[in-house]
Amino acid sequence: MPTPVSPRISQVRHVPIEKLLKPVERGSFPMDGFDDDFGDIVDYIFKITHWIWADRAVGQIYDYYAENCTVYTGFDVTRSVEDVVTGTLSMLQSFPDREMDFINVAWSGDPKEGYYTSHLGFSRMTNLGPSSYGPTTGRASRFFTIADCVSRDNQIFLEWLIRDNGAVAKQLGVDIHELARRLAQDDARQGRKPWFADTLESLPAVRSPRQPAPLDRPKKSLEDRLRHTLHDAWNRRLLNVLHDFYDPDVVGHLAGGREIAGKDGLIYHYVQLLAAIPDAEFSFDHYCDVVETDGVLAAVRWSITGHHRGDGLFGAPSGKPVYVLGMSHFRFEGENVVEEWTLYDELSILRQIYAEPATADGEE
């Protein structure tokens, strides 16, 4: 398997925070437009995240997010730095002891068009205030997040963010279906739609009865291999390709706080999603990678569209159109994936499933 070739860059896996916080010499890594405090783009994304969340320097969001930055989640979209500040303060009000470990950072791009980073974090926190999940519970939660950010001239101007809300809800003792129903009712009253509403409205009612063709592209790079494998597994339903993709002892960290050991369990997760959304169409939306301390990491942002017409992960079939924003990190040793992190927001999917027509209060 070809190893990605890139300039020398900071590594974060199994590296102590004290070391990551030390100054990094910029060297040959191009960081035009960024402060001299940052040696490379991984150094930048780690330090600003640490300062904002660990040091509680929330006001530095104004320094490192563009005024009109756009942030997409599994349902909502915000379009200003004020929204980022408000969301951060709201999270800290509900979970004031939140701590986060940096697990992975993959990257691509350049300073002119913008650097793309995909960073995976693991958070520990206690619910000590009312939150979007409901009243204070006093319970602890442990969960993964992935934030894909695009940065230029020392500021993030575009972001896709997935928090494992399914895991958080379960650990807080919240019925995620009841929570999704309540949010869907609020959406109907306020006439609020997801940012991908136009995509849902244009979905064909029936999937083509013909199996999609193989991808017409080479298989030279790691990105090529991932594109072929995921297209074959998701769109062509050829799950057999996954047997050569995963190491027999692969470990998976999946949405909903699911921990999987072995490739059979990971392949079953594909089956569960495809059974719940039988006409699922998978889109490979972005790729980046990095050479880390213990292998090559590849990060993929992806999406699935289709109709909830099957039993399984999301309850009894509803027939509703759904959009799944997903992100995956794959850690390779040699030719095979030995560890995977895959996140999507179960709460956002259920919110679509329980969606109601707009009420009079929400009509324009």
Coordinates of N, CA, C and O in Angstrom, one line a residue, residues 102-239:
F102 N -6.9 14.5 22.4 CA -6.7 14.5 21.0 C -6.3 13.1 20.6 O -5.3 12.6 21.1
I103 N -7.1 12.5 19.7 CA -6.8 11.1 19.3 C -6.0 11.1 17.9 O -5.0 10.5 17.8
N104 N -6.7 11.7 16.9 CA -6.1 11.7 15.6 C -6.3 13.1 14.9 O -7.2 13.8 15.2
V105 N -5.4 13.4 14.0 CA -5.6 14.6 13.1 C -5.0 14.2 11.7 O -3.8 14.0 11.6
A106 N -5.9 14.1 10.7 CA -5.4 14.0 9.4 C -5.6 15.3 8.7 O -6.4 16.2 9.1
W107 N -5.0 15.5 7.5 CA -5.0 16.8 6.9 C -4.8 16.7 5.4 O -4.3 15.7 4.9
S108 N -5.1 17.8 4.7 CA -4.8 18.0 3.3 C -4.9 19.5 3.0 O -5.2 20.3 3.8
G109 N -4.5 19.9 1.8 CA -4.7 21.3 1.3 C -3.4 22.1 1.4 O -2.3 21.6 1.5
D110 N -3.6 23.4 1.3 CA -2.5 24.4 1.3 C -3.0 25.7 1.8 O -4.2 25.9 2.0
P111 N -2.1 26.6 2.1 CA -2.5 27.9 2.7 C -3.3 28.8 1.8 O -4.0 29.7 2.3
K112 N -3.2 28.6 0.5 CA -3.9 29.5 -0.5 C -5.4 29.1 -0.5 O -6.3 29.9 -0.3
E113 N -5.7 27.8 -0.8 CA -7.1 27.4 -0.9 C -7.7 27.0 0.5 O -8.9 27.0 0.7
G114 N -6.8 26.8 1.5 CA -7.2 26.4 2.8 C -6.8 25.0 3.2 O -6.7 24.1 2.4
Y115 N -6.4 24.9 4.4 CA -6.0 23.6 4.9 C -7.2 22.9 5.5 O -8.0 23.5 6.3
Y116 N -7.4 21.6 5.1 CA -8.5 20.8 5.6 C -7.9 19.9 6.7 O -7.0 19.1 6.5
T117 N -8.5 19.9 7.9 CA -8.1 19.0 9.0 C -9.3 18.2 9.5 O -10.4 18.7 9.5
S118 N -9.1 16.9 9.8 CA -10.1 16.1 10.4 C -9.6 15.6 11.7 O -8.6 14.8 11.8
H119 N -10.1 16.2 12.8 CA -9.5 15.8 14.1 C -10.6 15.1 15.0 O -11.7 15.5 15.1
L120 N -10.1 14.0 15.5 CA -10.9 13.1 16.3 C -10.6 13.3 17.8 O -9.4 13.3 18.2
G121 N -11.6 13.6 18.6 CA -11.3 13.8 20.0 C -12.2 12.9 20.9 O -13.2 12.4 20.4
F122 N -11.7 12.6 22.1 CA -12.5 11.8 23.0 C -12.7 12.6 24.3 O -11.8 13.1 24.9
S123 N -14.0 12.8 24.6 CA -14.4 13.7 25.7 C -14.9 12.9 26.9 O -15.5 11.9 26.8
R124 N -14.6 13.5 28.1 CA -15.1 13.0 29.4 C -15.8 14.2 30.1 O -15.2 15.3 30.2
M125 N -17.0 14.0 30.6 CA -17.7 15.2 31.2 C -18.9 14.7 32.1 O -19.3 13.5 31.9
T126 N -19.3 15.6 32.9 CA -20.4 15.3 33.8 C -21.5 16.3 33.6 O -21.3 17.5 33.5
N127 N -22.8 15.8 33.5 CA -23.9 16.7 33.3 C -24.3 17.4 34.6 O -25.0 16.8 35.4
L128 N -23.9 18.6 34.7 CA -24.1 19.4 36.0 C -25.0 20.6 35.7 O -25.2 21.4 36.7
G129 N -25.6 20.7 34.6 CA -26.6 21.8 34.3 C -27.5 21.3 33.2 O -27.3 20.4 32.5
P130 N -28.7 22.0 33.1 CA -29.7 21.7 32.0 C -29.0 21.8 30.7 O -28.1 22.6 30.4
S131 N -29.5 20.9 29.8 CA -28.8 20.8 28.4 C -29.9 20.6 27.4 O -31.1 20.4 27.7
S132 N -29.4 20.5 26.1 CA -30.3 20.1 25.0 C -30.9 18.7 25.2 O -31.9 18.4 24.5
Y133 N -30.3 17.9 26.0 CA -30.7 16.6 26.2 C -31.9 16.5 27.3 O -32.6 15.5 27.4
G134 N -32.0 17.6 28.1 CA -33.0 17.6 29.1 C -32.5 18.2 30.4 O -31.5 18.8 30.5
P135 N -33.2 17.9 31.5 CA -32.8 18.4 32.8 C -31.5 17.8 33.3 O -31.1 16.8 32.8
T136 N -30.9 18.4 34.2 CA -29.6 18.0 34.8 C -29.8 16.5 35.3 O -30.7 16.2 36.0
T137 N -28.8 15.7 35.0 CA -28.9 14.3 35.5 C -27.8 14.0 36.5 O -27.9 13.0 37.2
G138 N -26.7 14.7 36.5 CA -25.5 14.4 37.3 C -24.7 13.2 36.9 O -23.8 12.8 37.5
R139 N -25.0 12.7 35.7 CA -24.3 11.5 35.2 C -23.1 11.9 34.3 O -23.1 13.0 33.7
A140 N -22.2 11.0 34.3 CA -21.0 11.1 33.5 C -21.2 10.6 32.1 O -22.0 9.7 31.8
S141 N -20.4 11.1 31.1 CA -20.5 10.7 29.7 C -19.1 10.7 29.1 O -18.2 11.5 29.4
R142 N -18.9 9.7 28.3 CA -17.6 9.5 27.5 C -18.0 9.3 26.1 O -18.8 8.4 25.8
F143 N -17.4 10.1 25.2 CA -17.8 10.0 23.8 C -16.8 10.6 22.9 O -15.9 11.3 23.3
F144 N -16.9 10.2 21.6 CA -16.0 10.7 20.5 C -16.7 11.8 19.8 O -17.9 11.9 19.7
T145 N -15.9 12.7 19.2 CA -16.3 13.8 18.3 C -15.3 13.8 17.1 O -14.2 13.5 17.3
I146 N -15.8 14.2 16.0 CA -14.9 14.4 14.8 C -15.3 15.8 14.3 O -16.5 16.1 14.0
A147 N -14.3 16.7 14.1 CA -14.5 18.0 13.5 C -13.6 18.1 12.3 O -12.4 18.0 12.4
D148 N -14.3 18.3 11.2 CA -13.5 18.6 9.9 C -13.6 20.1 9.7 O -14.7 20.6 9.5
C149 N -12.4 20.7 9.7 CA -12.3 22.2 9.6 C -11.5 22.6 8.4 O -10.5 21.9 8.0
V150 N -11.9 23.7 7.8 CA -11.1 24.3 6.7 C -10.6 25.7 7.2 O -11.4 26.5 7.6
S151 N -9.3 25.8 7.2 CA -8.7 27.0 7.8 C -7.8 27.8 6.7 O -7.1 27.1 5.9
R152 N -7.9 29.1 6.8 CA -7.0 29.9 5.9 C -6.8 31.2 6.7 O -7.7 31.7 7.3
D153 N -5.6 31.8 6.5 CA -5.3 33.1 7.1 C -5.6 33.1 8.6 O -6.2 34.0 9.2
N154 N -5.2 32.0 9.3 CA -5.2 31.9 10.7 C -6.7 31.7 11.3 O -6.9 31.8 12.5
Q155 N -7.7 31.4 10.4 CA -9.0 31.3 10.9 C -9.7 30.1 10.2 O -9.5 29.8 9.0
I156 N -10.6 29.5 11.0 CA -11.5 28.4 10.5 C -12.7 29.1 9.8 O -13.3 30.0 10.5
F157 N -13.0 28.8 8.6 CA -14.1 29.4 7.9 C -15.2 28.4 7.5 O -16.3 28.8 7.1
L158 N -14.9 27.1 7.7 CA -15.9 26.1 7.3 C -15.6 24.9 8.2 O -14.5 24.5 8.4
E159 N -16.7 24.3 8.7 CA -16.5 23.1 9.6 C -17.7 22.2 9.4 O -18.9 22.6 9.3
W160 N -17.4 20.9 9.5 CA -18.4 19.8 9.7 C -18.2 19.2 11.0 O -17.0 18.8 11.3
L161 N -19.2 19.1 11.9 CA -19.0 18.6 13.3 C -20.0 17.5 13.6 O -21.2 17.6 13.4
I162 N -19.4 16.3 14.0 CA -20.3 15.2 14.5 C -19.9 14.9 15.9 O -18.8 14.5 16.2
R163 N -20.9 15.1 16.8 CA -20.7 14.6 18.2 C -21.6 13.3 18.3 O -22.7 13.3 17.8
D164 N -21.1 12.4 19.1 CA -21.8 11.1 19.2 C -23.0 11.3 20.2 O -22.9 10.8 21.3
N165 N -24.0 12.0 19.7 CA -25.1 12.3 20.6 C -25.9 11.0 21.0 O -26.5 11.0 22.1
G166 N -25.8 9.9 20.2 CA -26.4 8.7 20.7 C -25.8 8.1 21.9 O -26.4 7.7 22.9
A167 N -24.4 8.2 22.0 CA -23.7 7.7 23.2 C -24.0 8.6 24.4 O -24.3 8.1 25.5
V168 N -24.0 9.9 24.2 CA -24.3 10.9 25.3 C -25.7 10.6 25.8 O -25.9 10.5 27.1
A169 N -26.7 10.5 25.0 CA -28.1 10.4 25.5 C -28.2 9.1 26.3 O -28.8 9.1 27.4
K170 N -27.6 8.0 25.8 CA -27.7 6.7 26.5 C -27.1 6.8 27.9 O -27.6 6.4 28.9
Q171 N -25.9 7.4 28.0 CA -25.2 7.5 29.2 C -25.8 8.5 30.2 O -25.7 8.3 31.4
L172 N -26.6 9.4 29.7 CA -27.3 10.3 30.6 C -28.7 9.7 31.0 O -29.4 10.4 31.8
G173 N -29.0 8.6 30.5 CA -30.3 8.0 30.8 C -31.5 8.5 30.1 O -32.6 8.4 30.6
V174 N -31.2 9.2 29.0 CA -32.3 9.8 28.2 C -32.8 8.9 27.1 O -32.0 8.2 26.5
D175 N -34.1 8.8 27.0 CA -34.7 8.0 25.9 C -34.5 8.8 24.6 O -35.1 9.8 24.4
I176 N -33.6 8.3 23.7 CA -33.2 9.1 22.5 C -34.4 9.2 21.6 O -34.5 10.2 20.9
H177 N -35.3 8.3 21.6 CA -36.5 8.4 20.7 C -37.4 9.5 21.2 O -38.0 10.3 20.4
E178 N -37.7 9.5 22.5 CA -38.5 10.6 23.1 C -37.9 12.0 22.8 O -38.6 12.9 22.5
L179 N -36.6 12.1 23.0 CA -35.9 13.3 22.8 C -36.0 13.7 21.3 O -36.3 14.9 21.0
A180 N -35.8 12.8 20.4 CA -36.0 13.1 18.9 C -37.4 13.5 18.6 O -37.6 14.5 17.8
R181 N -38.4 12.9 19.2 CA -39.8 13.3 19.0 C -40.0 14.8 19.5 O -40.6 15.6 18.8
R182 N -39.5 15.1 20.6 CA -39.6 16.4 21.1 C -39.0 17.5 20.2 O -39.5 18.5 19.9
L183 N -37.7 17.1 19.8 CA -37.0 18.1 18.9 C -37.8 18.2 17.5 O -37.9 19.3 17.0
A184 N -38.3 17.1 17.0 CA -39.1 17.2 15.8 C -40.4 18.0 15.9 O -40.7 18.7 15.0
Q185 N -41.0 17.9 17.1 CA -42.2 18.7 17.3 C -41.8 20.2 17.4 O -42.5 21.1 16.8
D186 N -40.7 20.5 18.0 CA -40.2 21.9 18.1 C -39.9 22.4 16.6 O -40.2 23.5 16.3
D187 N -39.3 21.5 15.8 CA -39.0 21.9 14.4 C -40.2 22.2 13.7 O -40.3 23.2 13.0
A188 N -41.3 21.4 13.9 CA -42.6 21.7 13.2 C -43.2 23.0 13.6 O -43.7 23.8 12.8
R189 N -43.1 23.3 14.9 CA -43.7 24.5 15.4 C -43.0 25.7 14.9 O -43.6 26.8 14.7
Q190 N -41.7 25.6 14.8 CA -40.9 26.8 14.4 C -40.6 26.8 12.9 O -39.9 27.7 12.4
G191 N -41.1 25.8 12.1 CA -40.9 25.8 10.7 C -39.4 25.6 10.3 O -39.0 26.0 9.3
R192 N -38.7 24.9 11.2 CA -37.3 24.7 11.1 C -37.0 23.4 10.3 O -37.6 22.4 10.5
K193 N -36.1 23.5 9.3 CA -35.8 22.3 8.5 C -34.3 22.1 8.6 O -33.5 23.0 8.9
P194 N -33.8 20.9 8.3 CA -32.4 20.6 8.3 C -31.7 21.3 7.1 O -32.4 21.6 6.1
W195 N -30.4 21.5 7.2 CA -29.7 22.2 6.2 C -29.7 21.4 4.9 O -29.5 22.0 3.8
F196 N -30.0 20.1 4.9 CA -30.0 19.3 3.7 C -31.4 19.0 3.2 O -31.7 18.1 2.5
A197 N -32.4 19.9 3.6 CA -33.8 19.7 3.3 C -34.0 19.5 1.8 O -34.8 18.7 1.3
D198 N -33.3 20.3 1.0 CA -33.5 20.2 -0.5 C -33.1 18.9 -1.0 O -33.7 18.3 -2.0
T199 N -32.0 18.3 -0.4 CA -31.6 17.0 -0.8 C -32.7 15.9 -0.6 O -32.9 15.1 -1.4
L200 N -33.3 16.0 0.6 CA -34.3 15.0 1.0 C -35.5 15.2 0.0 O -36.1 14.1 -0.4
E201 N -35.9 16.4 -0.3 CA -37.1 16.6 -1.1 C -36.9 16.1 -2.5 O -37.8 15.8 -3.2
S202 N -35.6 16.0 -3.0 CA -35.3 15.6 -4.4 C -35.0 14.1 -4.5 O -34.7 13.7 -5.6
L203 N -35.0 13.4 -3.4 CA -34.7 12.0 -3.4 C -35.7 11.2 -4.3 O -36.9 11.4 -4.1
P204 N -35.2 10.3 -5.2 CA -36.2 9.5 -5.9 C -36.8 8.5 -4.9 O -36.2 8.0 -4.0
A205 N -38.1 8.2 -5.2 CA -38.9 7.3 -4.3 C -38.3 5.9 -4.3 O -38.5 5.1 -3.3
V206 N -37.8 5.5 -5.5 CA -37.3 4.1 -5.6 C -35.9 4.0 -6.2 O -35.5 4.8 -7.1
R207 N -35.1 3.2 -5.5 CA -33.7 3.0 -6.0 C -33.7 2.2 -7.3 O -34.5 1.3 -7.5
S208 N -32.7 2.5 -8.2 CA -32.6 1.8 -9.4 C -32.5 0.3 -9.2 O -31.7 -0.1 -8.3
P209 N -33.2 -0.6 -9.9 CA -33.0 -2.0 -9.6 C -31.7 -2.6 -10.1 O -31.4 -3.7 -9.8
R210 N -30.9 -1.8 -10.8 CA -29.7 -2.3 -11.3 C -28.5 -2.0 -10.3 O -28.5 -0.9 -9.7
Q211 N -27.6 -2.9 -10.2 CA -26.5 -2.7 -9.3 C -25.6 -1.6 -9.9 O -25.3 -1.7 -11.1
P212 N -25.1 -0.6 -9.1 CA -24.2 0.4 -9.7 C -23.0 -0.2 -10.2 O -22.5 -1.3 -9.8
A213 N -22.4 0.4 -11.2 CA -21.2 0.0 -11.8 C -20.0 0.2 -10.9 O -20.0 1.0 -10.0
P214 N -18.9 -0.6 -11.1 CA -17.6 -0.3 -10.4 C -17.2 1.1 -10.7 O -17.5 1.7 -11.7
L215 N -16.4 1.7 -9.8 CA -15.8 3.0 -10.1 C -14.8 3.0 -11.2 O -14.0 2.0 -11.4
D216 N -14.9 4.0 -12.1 CA -14.0 4.1 -13.2 C -12.8 5.0 -12.8 O -12.7 6.2 -13.2
R217 N -11.9 4.4 -12.0 CA -10.7 5.2 -11.6 C -9.6 4.2 -11.2 O -9.9 3.0 -10.9
P218 N -8.4 4.6 -11.2 CA -7.3 3.6 -10.9 C -7.3 3.2 -9.4 O -8.1 3.7 -8.6
K219 N -6.5 2.3 -9.1 CA -6.3 1.8 -7.7 C -4.9 2.0 -7.2 O -4.3 1.0 -6.6
K220 N -4.3 3.1 -7.4 CA -2.9 3.3 -7.1 C -2.7 3.8 -5.7 O -1.7 3.4 -5.0
S221 N -3.5 4.7 -5.2 CA -3.3 5.4 -3.9 C -4.1 4.8 -2.9 O -5.1 4.0 -3.1
L222 N -3.9 5.2 -1.6 CA -4.7 4.8 -0.5 C -6.1 5.3 -0.7 O -7.1 4.7 -0.4
E223 N -6.2 6.6 -1.1 CA -7.5 7.2 -1.4 C -8.3 6.4 -2.4 O -9.5 6.1 -2.3
D224 N -7.6 6.0 -3.5 CA -8.2 5.1 -4.5 C -8.8 3.9 -3.9 O -10.0 3.5 -4.2
R225 N -8.0 3.2 -3.1 CA -8.4 1.9 -2.5 C -9.7 2.1 -1.6 O -10.6 1.4 -1.7
L226 N -9.7 3.2 -0.8 CA -10.8 3.5 0.0 C -12.1 3.8 -0.8 O -13.2 3.3 -0.5
R227 N -11.9 4.6 -1.8 CA -13.1 4.9 -2.7 C -13.7 3.6 -3.3 O -14.9 3.5 -3.3
H228 N -12.8 2.8 -3.8 CA -13.3 1.5 -4.4 C -14.0 0.7 -3.4 O -15.1 0.1 -3.6
T229 N -13.3 0.5 -2.2 CA -13.8 -0.4 -1.2 C -15.2 0.0 -0.6 O -16.1 -0.8 -0.5
L230 N -15.3 1.3 -0.3 CA -16.5 1.8 0.3 C -17.6 1.9 -0.7 O -18.8 1.6 -0.4
H231 N -17.3 2.2 -2.0 CA -18.3 2.2 -3.0 C -18.8 0.8 -3.2 O -20.1 0.6 -3.3
D232 N -17.9 -0.2 -3.3 CA -18.4 -1.6 -3.5 C -19.2 -2.1 -2.4 O -20.2 -2.8 -2.5
A233 N -18.8 -1.8 -1.1 CA -19.5 -2.3 0.0 C -20.9 -1.6 0.2 O -21.9 -2.3 0.4
W234 N -20.9 -0.3 0.1 CA -22.1 0.5 0.4 C -23.1 0.5 -0.8 O -24.3 0.1 -0.7
N235 N -22.6 0.9 -2.0 CA -23.5 1.1 -3.1 C -23.7 -0.2 -4.0 O -24.8 -0.4 -4.5
R236 N -22.7 -1.1 -4.0 CA -22.9 -2.3 -4.8 C -23.3 -3.5 -3.9 O -23.5 -4.6 -4.4
R237 N -23.3 -3.3 -2.5 CA -23.7 -4.3 -1.6 C -22.8 -5.5 -1.6 O -23.1 -6.6 -1.2
L238 N -21.5 -5.3 -2.0 CA -20.5 -6.4 -2.1 C -19.7 -6.4 -0.8 O -18.6 -6.0 -0.7
L239 N -20.3 -6.8 0.3 CA -19.7 -6.8 1.6 C -18.5 -7.7 1.7 O -17.7 -7.6 2.6

